[in-house]
mmCIF file of C-alpha atoms in Angstrom:
data_model
loop_
_atom_site.group_PDB
_atom_site.id
_atom_site.type_symbol
_atom_site.label_atom_id
_atom_site.label_comp_id
_atom_site.label_asym_id
_atom_site.label_seq_id
_atom_site.Cartn_x
_atom_site.Cartn_y
_atom_site.Cartn_z
ATOM 1 C CA UNK A 108 -10.098 29.685 -23.839
ATOM 2 C CA UNK A 109 -11.109 32.741 -25.799
ATOM 3 C CA UNK A 110 -14.205 34.321 -24.265
ATOM 4 C CA UNK A 111 -16.823 36.466 -25.944
ATOM 5 C CA UNK A 112 -18.309 39.160 -23.740
ATOM 6 C CA UNK A 113 -20.115 42.497 -24.017
ATOM 7 C CA UNK A 114 -21.234 45.019 -21.429
ATOM 8 C CA UNK A 115 -24.464 45.311 -23.423
ATOM 9 C CA UNK A 116 -25.575 42.028 -21.866
ATOM 10 C CA UNK A 117 -25.620 43.741 -18.463
ATOM 11 C CA UNK A 118 -28.346 46.116 -19.670
ATOM 12 C CA UNK A 119 -30.985 43.366 -19.507
ATOM 13 C CA UNK A 120 -32.319 44.382 -16.078
ATOM 14 C CA UNK A 121 -34.408 41.688 -14.391
ATOM 15 C CA UNK A 122 -34.279 43.155 -10.890
ATOM 16 C CA UNK A 123 -32.071 42.358 -7.924
ATOM 17 C CA UNK A 124 -34.054 39.333 -6.728
ATOM 18 C CA UNK A 125 -34.348 37.599 -10.096
ATOM 19 C CA UNK A 126 -31.983 34.605 -10.352
ATOM 20 C CA UNK A 127 -30.985 35.505 -13.922
ATOM 21 C CA UNK A 128 -29.391 38.900 -13.349
ATOM 22 C CA UNK A 129 -26.265 40.801 -14.455
ATOM 23 C CA UNK A 130 -24.315 39.649 -11.408
ATOM 24 C CA UNK A 131 -23.988 36.263 -13.105
ATOM 25 C CA UNK A 132 -21.638 37.678 -15.725
ATOM 26 C CA UNK A 133 -19.825 39.834 -13.189
ATOM 27 C CA UNK A 134 -19.161 36.758 -11.043
ATOM 28 C CA UNK A 135 -17.786 34.832 -14.029
ATOM 29 C CA UNK A 136 -15.467 37.700 -14.916
ATOM 30 C CA UNK A 137 -14.192 37.935 -11.333
ATOM 31 C CA UNK A 138 -13.543 34.199 -11.282
ATOM 32 C CA UNK A 139 -11.707 34.241 -14.585
ATOM 33 C CA UNK A 140 -9.551 37.186 -13.489
ATOM 34 C CA UNK A 141 -7.796 34.751 -11.145
ATOM 35 C CA UNK A 142 -6.973 32.369 -13.993
ATOM 36 C CA UNK A 143 -4.183 32.279 -16.555
ATOM 37 C CA UNK A 144 -4.531 33.125 -20.217
ATOM 38 C CA UNK A 145 -8.003 34.698 -20.324
ATOM 39 C CA UNK A 146 -8.758 36.803 -23.401
ATOM 40 C CA UNK A 147 -11.999 38.522 -24.433
ATOM 41 C CA UNK A 148 -13.594 39.453 -27.743
ATOM 42 C CA UNK A 149 -16.610 41.710 -28.293
ATOM 43 C CA UNK A 150 -18.321 40.690 -31.538
ATOM 44 C CA UNK A 151 -21.275 42.381 -33.222
ATOM 45 C CA UNK A 152 -24.849 41.556 -32.219
ATOM 46 C CA UNK A 153 -26.921 39.203 -34.350
ATOM 47 C CA UNK A 154 -29.106 40.874 -36.958
ATOM 48 C CA UNK A 155 -32.871 40.722 -36.920
ATOM 49 C CA UNK A 156 -32.751 38.640 -40.114
ATOM 50 C CA UNK A 157 -30.475 36.072 -38.490
ATOM 51 C CA UNK A 158 -32.817 35.775 -35.511
ATOM 52 C CA UNK A 159 -35.861 35.408 -37.770
ATOM 53 C CA UNK A 160 -34.148 32.420 -39.409
ATOM 54 C CA UNK A 161 -34.970 30.607 -36.144
ATOM 55 C CA UNK A 162 -37.886 32.581 -34.658
ATOM 56 C CA UNK A 163 -41.233 33.630 -36.109
ATOM 57 C CA UNK A 164 -41.157 37.202 -37.406
ATOM 58 C CA UNK A 165 -44.430 38.037 -35.634
ATOM 59 C CA UNK A 166 -42.976 37.045 -32.268
ATOM 60 C CA UNK A 167 -39.789 39.034 -32.903
ATOM 61 C CA UNK A 168 -41.888 42.110 -33.780
ATOM 62 C CA UNK A 169 -43.982 41.680 -30.620
ATOM 63 C CA UNK A 170 -40.886 41.438 -28.442
ATOM 64 C CA UNK A 171 -39.306 44.518 -30.021
ATOM 65 C CA UNK A 172 -42.515 46.504 -29.480
ATOM 66 C CA UNK A 173 -42.809 45.267 -25.873
ATOM 67 C CA UNK A 174 -39.286 46.460 -25.153
ATOM 68 C CA UNK A 175 -39.967 49.818 -26.843
ATOM 69 C CA UNK A 176 -43.001 50.279 -24.582
ATOM 70 C CA UNK A 177 -40.800 49.906 -21.507
ATOM 71 C CA UNK A 178 -41.018 46.174 -20.923
ATOM 72 C CA UNK A 179 -42.448 44.414 -17.900
ATOM 73 C CA UNK A 180 -43.249 40.775 -17.156
ATOM 74 C CA UNK A 181 -43.522 38.769 -20.367
ATOM 75 C CA UNK A 182 -44.549 35.832 -18.198
ATOM 76 C CA UNK A 183 -44.178 35.194 -14.449
ATOM 77 C CA UNK A 184 -40.510 34.188 -14.868
ATOM 78 C CA UNK A 185 -39.351 36.173 -17.880
ATOM 79 C CA UNK A 186 -38.720 39.887 -17.317
ATOM 80 C CA UNK A 187 -38.240 42.500 -20.037
ATOM 81 C CA UNK A 188 -36.473 45.846 -19.560
ATOM 82 C CA UNK A 189 -35.513 48.676 -21.894
ATOM 83 C CA UNK A 190 -32.138 47.018 -22.431
ATOM 84 C CA UNK A 191 -33.475 43.547 -23.234
ATOM 85 C CA UNK A 192 -33.663 43.890 -27.028
ATOM 86 C CA UNK A 193 -30.024 44.925 -27.436
ATOM 87 C CA UNK A 194 -28.862 42.406 -24.839
ATOM 88 C CA UNK A 195 -30.738 39.554 -26.532
ATOM 89 C CA UNK A 196 -29.324 40.391 -29.959
ATOM 90 C CA UNK A 197 -25.865 40.705 -28.402
ATOM 91 C CA UNK A 198 -26.173 37.348 -26.637
ATOM 92 C CA UNK A 199 -27.145 35.685 -29.918
ATOM 93 C CA UNK A 200 -24.254 37.459 -31.647
ATOM 94 C CA UNK A 201 -21.829 36.141 -29.053
ATOM 95 C CA UNK A 202 -23.019 32.594 -29.785
ATOM 96 C CA UNK A 203 -22.566 33.231 -33.522
ATOM 97 C CA UNK A 204 -19.041 34.480 -32.846
ATOM 98 C CA UNK A 205 -18.215 31.337 -30.873
ATOM 99 C CA UNK A 206 -19.472 29.059 -33.643
ATOM 100 C CA UNK A 207 -17.741 31.058 -36.375
ATOM 101 C CA UNK A 208 -14.444 31.195 -34.476
ATOM 102 C CA UNK A 209 -14.503 27.447 -33.908
ATOM 103 C CA UNK A 210 -15.225 26.741 -37.569
ATOM 104 C CA UNK A 211 -12.389 29.109 -38.516
ATOM 105 C CA UNK A 212 -10.005 26.879 -36.566
ATOM 106 C CA UNK A 213 -9.984 28.229 -33.000
ATOM 107 C CA UNK A 214 -9.374 25.224 -30.760
ATOM 108 C CA UNK A 215 -7.283 24.022 -27.836
ATOM 109 C CA UNK A 216 -6.462 26.964 -25.585
ATOM 110 C CA UNK A 217 -8.305 29.225 -28.041
ATOM 111 C CA UNK A 218 -11.603 27.299 -27.926
ATOM 112 C CA UNK A 219 -14.366 29.956 -27.909
ATOM 113 C CA UNK A 220 -16.862 30.406 -25.081
ATOM 114 C CA UNK A 221 -19.705 32.940 -25.453
ATOM 115 C CA UNK A 222 -20.504 34.594 -22.116
ATOM 116 C CA UNK A 223 -23.853 36.104 -23.004
ATOM 117 C CA UNK A 224 -27.151 36.743 -21.286
ATOM 118 C CA UNK A 225 -30.076 36.440 -21.472
ATOM 119 C CA UNK A 226 -29.692 32.687 -21.990
ATOM 120 C CA UNK A 227 -31.471 31.018 -24.873
ATOM 121 C CA UNK A 228 -32.330 27.333 -24.781
ATOM 122 C CA UNK A 229 -35.946 27.719 -23.568
ATOM 123 C CA UNK A 230 -36.870 30.216 -26.297
ATOM 124 C CA UNK A 231 -39.218 28.431 -28.718
ATOM 125 C CA UNK A 232 -39.764 29.636 -32.291
ATOM 126 C CA UNK A 233 -42.776 31.800 -31.410
ATOM 127 C CA UNK A 234 -42.318 32.750 -27.768
ATOM 128 C CA UNK A 235 -40.010 33.719 -24.925
ATOM 129 C CA UNK A 236 -39.977 31.651 -21.749
ATOM 130 C CA UNK A 237 -37.735 30.510 -18.913
ATOM 131 C CA UNK A 238 -35.611 33.707 -18.845
ATOM 132 C CA UNK A 239 -34.889 33.267 -22.600
ATOM 133 C CA UNK A 240 -35.841 35.433 -25.609
ATOM 134 C CA UNK A 241 -33.752 34.342 -28.594
ATOM 135 C CA UNK A 242 -32.352 30.831 -28.790
ATOM 136 C CA UNK A 243 -28.667 31.705 -28.927
ATOM 137 C CA UNK A 244 -27.291 28.246 -29.718
ATOM 138 C CA UNK A 245 -29.975 27.661 -32.366
ATOM 139 C CA UNK A 246 -29.283 31.032 -34.002
ATOM 140 C CA UNK A 247 -25.563 30.220 -34.087
ATOM 141 C CA UNK A 248 -26.184 26.774 -35.580
ATOM 142 C CA UNK A 249 -28.610 28.092 -38.190
ATOM 143 C CA UNK A 250 -26.257 30.912 -39.193
ATOM 144 C CA UNK A 251 -23.407 28.447 -39.729
ATOM 145 C CA UNK A 252 -25.664 26.262 -41.879
ATOM 146 C CA UNK A 253 -27.092 29.174 -43.866
ATOM 147 C CA UNK A 254 -23.635 30.557 -44.626
ATOM 148 C CA UNK A 255 -22.343 27.181 -45.747
ATOM 149 C CA UNK A 256 -19.773 27.086 -42.961
ATOM 150 C CA UNK A 257 -21.111 23.718 -41.757
ATOM 151 C CA UNK A 258 -23.312 20.978 -43.195
ATOM 152 C CA UNK A 259 -24.148 19.311 -39.888
ATOM 153 C CA UNK A 260 -24.236 20.816 -36.402
ATOM 154 C CA UNK A 261 -24.704 19.119 -33.034
ATOM 155 C CA UNK A 262 -25.845 20.916 -29.883
ATOM 156 C CA UNK A 263 -25.081 19.209 -26.569
ATOM 157 C CA UNK A 264 -26.937 20.725 -23.628
ATOM 158 C CA UNK A 265 -25.785 19.946 -20.077
ATOM 159 C CA UNK A 266 -27.925 22.608 -18.386
ATOM 160 C CA UNK A 267 -30.026 21.074 -15.590
ATOM 161 C CA UNK A 268 -33.192 22.142 -17.445
ATOM 162 C CA UNK A 269 -34.222 20.608 -20.743
ATOM 163 C CA UNK A 270 -33.686 22.929 -23.701
ATOM 164 C CA UNK A 271 -37.224 22.643 -25.022
ATOM 165 C CA UNK A 272 -36.729 25.554 -27.391
ATOM 166 C CA UNK A 273 -33.670 24.082 -29.059
ATOM 167 C CA UNK A 274 -35.420 20.741 -29.424
ATOM 168 C CA UNK A 275 -38.501 22.378 -30.957
ATOM 169 C CA UNK A 276 -36.465 24.306 -33.539
ATOM 170 C CA UNK A 277 -34.707 21.225 -34.890
ATOM 171 C CA UNK A 278 -37.008 18.309 -34.015
ATOM 172 C CA UNK A 279 -37.880 17.524 -37.653
ATOM 173 C CA UNK A 280 -34.466 18.412 -39.077
ATOM 174 C CA UNK A 281 -31.752 15.997 -40.116
ATOM 175 C CA UNK A 282 -28.909 18.525 -40.209
ATOM 176 C CA UNK A 283 -28.863 19.334 -36.481
ATOM 177 C CA UNK A 284 -28.552 16.838 -33.634
ATOM 178 C CA UNK A 285 -29.766 17.967 -30.211
ATOM 179 C CA UNK A 286 -28.639 16.012 -27.133
ATOM 180 C CA UNK A 287 -29.605 16.951 -23.579
ATOM 181 C CA UNK A 288 -28.819 15.653 -20.103
ATOM 182 C CA UNK A 289 -31.262 17.227 -17.657
ATOM 183 C CA UNK A 290 -33.116 16.646 -14.391
ATOM 184 C CA UNK A 291 -36.279 14.613 -14.856
ATOM 185 C CA UNK A 292 -39.478 16.489 -13.988
ATOM 186 C CA UNK A 293 -37.835 19.888 -13.611
ATOM 187 C CA UNK A 294 -39.002 22.985 -15.533
ATOM 188 C CA UNK A 295 -40.175 22.989 -18.294
ATOM 189 C CA UNK A 296 -41.076 19.305 -17.806
ATOM 190 C CA UNK A 297 -40.123 18.304 -21.346
ATOM 191 C CA UNK A 298 -37.413 16.108 -22.852
ATOM 192 C CA UNK A 299 -38.722 12.598 -22.367
ATOM 193 C CA UNK A 300 -36.482 9.723 -23.393
ATOM 194 C CA UNK A 301 -39.000 8.690 -26.074
ATOM 195 C CA UNK A 302 -38.623 12.043 -27.867
ATOM 196 C CA UNK A 303 -36.035 11.124 -30.496
ATOM 197 C CA UNK A 304 -37.007 13.284 -33.489
ATOM 198 C CA UNK A 305 -39.506 13.100 -36.326
ATOM 199 C CA UNK A 306 -39.440 12.787 -40.144
ATOM 200 C CA UNK A 307 -35.984 13.848 -41.391
ATOM 201 C CA UNK A 308 -34.990 14.393 -37.762
ATOM 202 C CA UNK A 309 -35.581 10.806 -36.690
ATOM 203 C CA UNK A 310 -32.937 9.780 -34.129
ATOM 204 C CA UNK A 311 -31.377 13.268 -34.061
ATOM 205 C CA UNK A 312 -32.881 14.179 -30.682
ATOM 206 C CA UNK A 313 -31.275 12.532 -27.646
ATOM 207 C CA UNK A 314 -32.825 13.090 -24.223
ATOM 208 C CA UNK A 315 -31.387 11.788 -20.968
ATOM 209 C CA UNK A 316 -33.720 12.867 -18.137
ATOM 210 C CA UNK A 317 -31.702 11.781 -15.104
ATOM 211 C CA UNK A 318 -33.284 11.320 -11.689
ATOM 212 C CA UNK A 319 -32.832 14.054 -9.082
ATOM 213 C CA UNK A 320 -29.612 13.543 -7.190
ATOM 214 C CA UNK A 321 -27.553 12.397 -10.175
ATOM 215 C CA UNK A 322 -23.894 13.318 -9.912
ATOM 216 C CA UNK A 323 -20.602 13.162 -11.754
ATOM 217 C CA UNK A 324 -20.639 9.415 -12.380
ATOM 218 C CA UNK A 325 -24.162 9.540 -13.821
ATOM 219 C CA UNK A 326 -23.389 12.405 -16.189
ATOM 220 C CA UNK A 327 -20.099 10.878 -17.321
ATOM 221 C CA UNK A 328 -21.751 7.490 -17.922
ATOM 222 C CA UNK A 329 -24.519 9.146 -19.965
ATOM 223 C CA UNK A 330 -21.947 10.926 -22.121
ATOM 224 C CA UNK A 331 -19.778 7.839 -22.632
ATOM 225 C CA UNK A 332 -22.637 5.448 -23.386
ATOM 226 C CA UNK A 333 -25.073 7.640 -25.339
ATOM 227 C CA UNK A 334 -23.956 11.177 -26.191
ATOM 228 C CA UNK A 335 -20.514 10.235 -27.513
ATOM 229 C CA UNK A 336 -21.709 7.411 -29.808
ATOM 230 C CA UNK A 337 -24.603 9.589 -31.021
ATOM 231 C CA UNK A 338 -22.140 12.327 -31.936
ATOM 232 C CA UNK A 339 -19.808 9.852 -33.598
ATOM 233 C CA UNK A 340 -22.634 8.466 -35.726
ATOM 234 C CA UNK A 341 -23.934 11.928 -36.632
ATOM 235 C CA UNK A 342 -20.416 13.149 -37.555
ATOM 236 C CA UNK A 343 -21.014 16.909 -37.170
ATOM 237 C CA UNK A 344 -18.800 19.687 -38.483
ATOM 238 C CA UNK A 345 -19.515 21.737 -35.360
ATOM 239 C CA UNK A 346 -20.517 20.914 -31.787
ATOM 240 C CA UNK A 347 -22.068 23.701 -29.722
ATOM 241 C CA UNK A 348 -22.150 23.034 -25.991
ATOM 242 C CA UNK A 349 -25.116 24.727 -24.310
ATOM 243 C CA UNK A 350 -23.256 25.118 -21.053
ATOM 244 C CA UNK A 351 -25.470 25.719 -18.053
ATOM 245 C CA UNK A 352 -23.975 25.216 -14.607
ATOM 246 C CA UNK A 353 -27.160 24.750 -12.598
ATOM 247 C CA UNK A 354 -26.723 20.983 -12.175
ATOM 248 C CA UNK A 355 -24.052 21.884 -9.612
ATOM 249 C CA UNK A 356 -24.654 20.376 -6.183
ATOM 250 C CA UNK A 357 -24.775 23.844 -4.626
ATOM 251 C CA UNK A 358 -26.947 25.577 -7.220
ATOM 252 C CA UNK A 359 -30.053 27.030 -5.531
ATOM 253 C CA UNK A 360 -32.665 25.850 -8.052
ATOM 254 C CA UNK A 361 -31.811 22.219 -8.806
ATOM 255 C CA UNK A 362 -31.404 18.919 -6.985
ATOM 256 C CA UNK A 363 -28.496 17.451 -8.961
ATOM 257 C CA UNK A 364 -25.110 16.619 -7.470
ATOM 258 C CA UNK A 365 -22.526 17.557 -10.106
ATOM 259 C CA UNK A 366 -19.368 18.993 -8.557
ATOM 260 C CA UNK A 367 -17.119 21.667 -10.012
ATOM 261 C CA UNK A 368 -14.736 18.867 -10.960
ATOM 262 C CA UNK A 369 -17.642 17.189 -12.755
ATOM 263 C CA UNK A 370 -17.752 20.030 -15.270
ATOM 264 C CA UNK A 371 -14.060 19.506 -15.968
ATOM 265 C CA UNK A 372 -14.703 15.793 -16.505
ATOM 266 C CA UNK A 373 -17.573 16.461 -18.922
ATOM 267 C CA UNK A 374 -15.510 19.039 -20.783
ATOM 268 C CA UNK A 375 -12.711 16.525 -21.197
ATOM 269 C CA UNK A 376 -15.150 13.885 -22.482
ATOM 270 C CA UNK A 377 -16.686 16.195 -25.069
ATOM 271 C CA UNK A 378 -13.264 17.419 -26.153
ATOM 272 C CA UNK A 379 -12.188 13.811 -26.698
ATOM 273 C CA UNK A 380 -15.170 12.906 -28.874
ATOM 274 C CA UNK A 381 -15.017 16.099 -30.931
ATOM 275 C CA UNK A 382 -11.320 15.494 -31.512
ATOM 276 C CA UNK A 383 -12.124 11.961 -32.664
ATOM 277 C CA UNK A 384 -14.748 13.111 -35.181
ATOM 278 C CA UNK A 385 -12.836 16.224 -36.234
ATOM 279 C CA UNK A 386 -15.581 18.644 -35.201
ATOM 280 C CA UNK A 387 -15.069 22.274 -34.240
ATOM 281 C CA UNK A 388 -16.261 23.055 -30.700
ATOM 282 C CA UNK A 389 -17.886 26.173 -29.248
ATOM 283 C CA UNK A 390 -19.372 26.849 -25.811
ATOM 284 C CA UNK A 391 -22.424 29.035 -25.177
ATOM 285 C CA UNK A 392 -23.506 30.040 -21.654
ATOM 286 C CA UNK A 393 -26.972 29.003 -20.524
ATOM 287 C CA UNK A 394 -28.042 28.826 -16.837
ATOM 288 C CA UNK A 395 -26.344 28.627 -13.464
ATOM 289 C CA UNK A 396 -27.664 30.672 -10.560
ATOM 290 C CA UNK A 397 -25.287 30.206 -7.663
ATOM 291 C CA UNK A 398 -22.750 32.951 -8.361
ATOM 292 C CA UNK A 399 -19.772 31.135 -6.853
ATOM 293 C CA UNK A 400 -20.592 27.779 -8.451
ATOM 294 C CA UNK A 401 -21.308 29.402 -11.812
ATOM 295 C CA UNK A 402 -17.962 31.177 -11.780
ATOM 296 C CA UNK A 403 -16.195 28.004 -10.669
ATOM 297 C CA UNK A 404 -17.864 25.917 -13.381
ATOM 298 C CA UNK A 405 -16.840 28.269 -16.178
ATOM 299 C CA UNK A 406 -13.327 28.412 -14.749
ATOM 300 C CA UNK A 407 -13.173 24.606 -14.720
ATOM 301 C CA UNK A 408 -14.025 24.481 -18.425
ATOM 302 C CA UNK A 409 -11.332 27.085 -19.099
ATOM 303 C CA UNK A 410 -8.685 25.293 -17.041
ATOM 304 C CA UNK A 411 -9.424 21.988 -18.771
ATOM 305 C CA UNK A 412 -8.674 23.538 -22.135
ATOM 306 C CA UNK A 413 -5.673 25.274 -20.582
ATOM 307 C CA UNK A 414 -4.078 21.928 -19.769
ATOM 308 C CA UNK A 415 -5.360 20.885 -16.350
ATOM 309 C CA UNK A 416 -6.187 17.159 -16.098
ATOM 310 C CA UNK A 417 -9.591 16.490 -14.462
ATOM 311 C CA UNK A 418 -9.697 14.205 -11.432
ATOM 312 C CA UNK A 419 -12.254 11.373 -11.384
ATOM 313 C CA UNK A 420 -13.883 10.345 -8.110
ATOM 314 C CA UNK A 421 -14.234 6.685 -9.257
ATOM 315 C CA UNK A 422 -17.885 6.444 -8.206
ATOM 316 C CA UNK A 423 -20.339 4.235 -10.096
ATOM 317 C CA UNK A 424 -23.477 5.549 -11.790
ATOM 318 C CA UNK A 425 -26.819 4.876 -10.137
ATOM 319 C CA UNK A 426 -28.867 1.900 -11.318
ATOM 320 C CA UNK A 427 -31.593 4.304 -12.475
ATOM 321 C CA UNK A 428 -29.075 5.964 -14.763
ATOM 322 C CA UNK A 429 -27.869 2.626 -16.132
ATOM 323 C CA UNK A 430 -31.451 1.577 -16.892
ATOM 324 C CA UNK A 431 -32.226 4.886 -18.631
ATOM 325 C CA UNK A 432 -29.032 4.697 -20.671
ATOM 326 C CA UNK A 433 -29.832 1.150 -21.770
ATOM 327 C CA UNK A 434 -33.336 2.165 -22.819
ATOM 328 C CA UNK A 435 -32.039 5.040 -24.917
ATOM 329 C CA UNK A 436 -29.328 2.905 -26.494
ATOM 330 C CA UNK A 437 -32.069 0.538 -27.662
ATOM 331 C CA UNK A 438 -34.300 3.356 -28.914
ATOM 332 C CA UNK A 439 -31.494 4.940 -30.930
ATOM 333 C CA UNK A 440 -29.838 1.655 -31.938
ATOM 334 C CA UNK A 441 -26.482 2.789 -30.543
#
């Protein structure tokens, strides 16, 4: 893969004990240093105007002023430092780079992956929350649409937390499909199966809130039975994967059971469906808070695109997952 990275993202200082800290990116880089064929790009940050295409201008002004005043706790979970403004714009710019590179034809071993922080998928149009300030994947999608580089964009989110911000941005839109597999009842306690979009966005929101303890077989079944047919019907020009790695069985803040190999399996599934529909594919980093498992997950995505064949464990999905999948198939008429 071709990775986007910038040292500016390390300047967002949340403190040593905060789970979303600069060591996340350092761990990923160390893990990738052991792998073959790793290349990095350092694109420009997003502009304020590109961020305001997704976020309310008043909120953006308030965040900029808060940073200029030295920062502090925006909310109990979301910490602002003097470096947060530049890091947040850089993280959004990395996501834009990934989307643009994919649409320009980067694929296969050159598939782009934006390694930015702070993450983005909890950032709603008028507020920061859940460690997130600007919604990186949403900014990238909106930029591609505004520049006429794509007519339809899909965002698939496999982070263990529901991307409430991404859903909110596009919930009434017909040009962006948002699909999420997440742990039911976990922060921010959104993303119910019945939430399928409104007005022009009807049936362009796909939520699969899996029960705690779901593992590889559950995630793969959800992709095969719901996410893949939803993508095929939507027929996007670009698929952005909001790639969090906190559903890993050893992540410290979730109860899911995805293995490192599970991320390779999901990568292979998404690659297959995007190949079938002829969509460009870009990856954007979201969560993942166990340093070793985060690094291993990113490396698994890279190795899958580098030619390694994932190994299935041949387990069956849980009955709860099968029931949820059937319900969503009926709701979306898949």
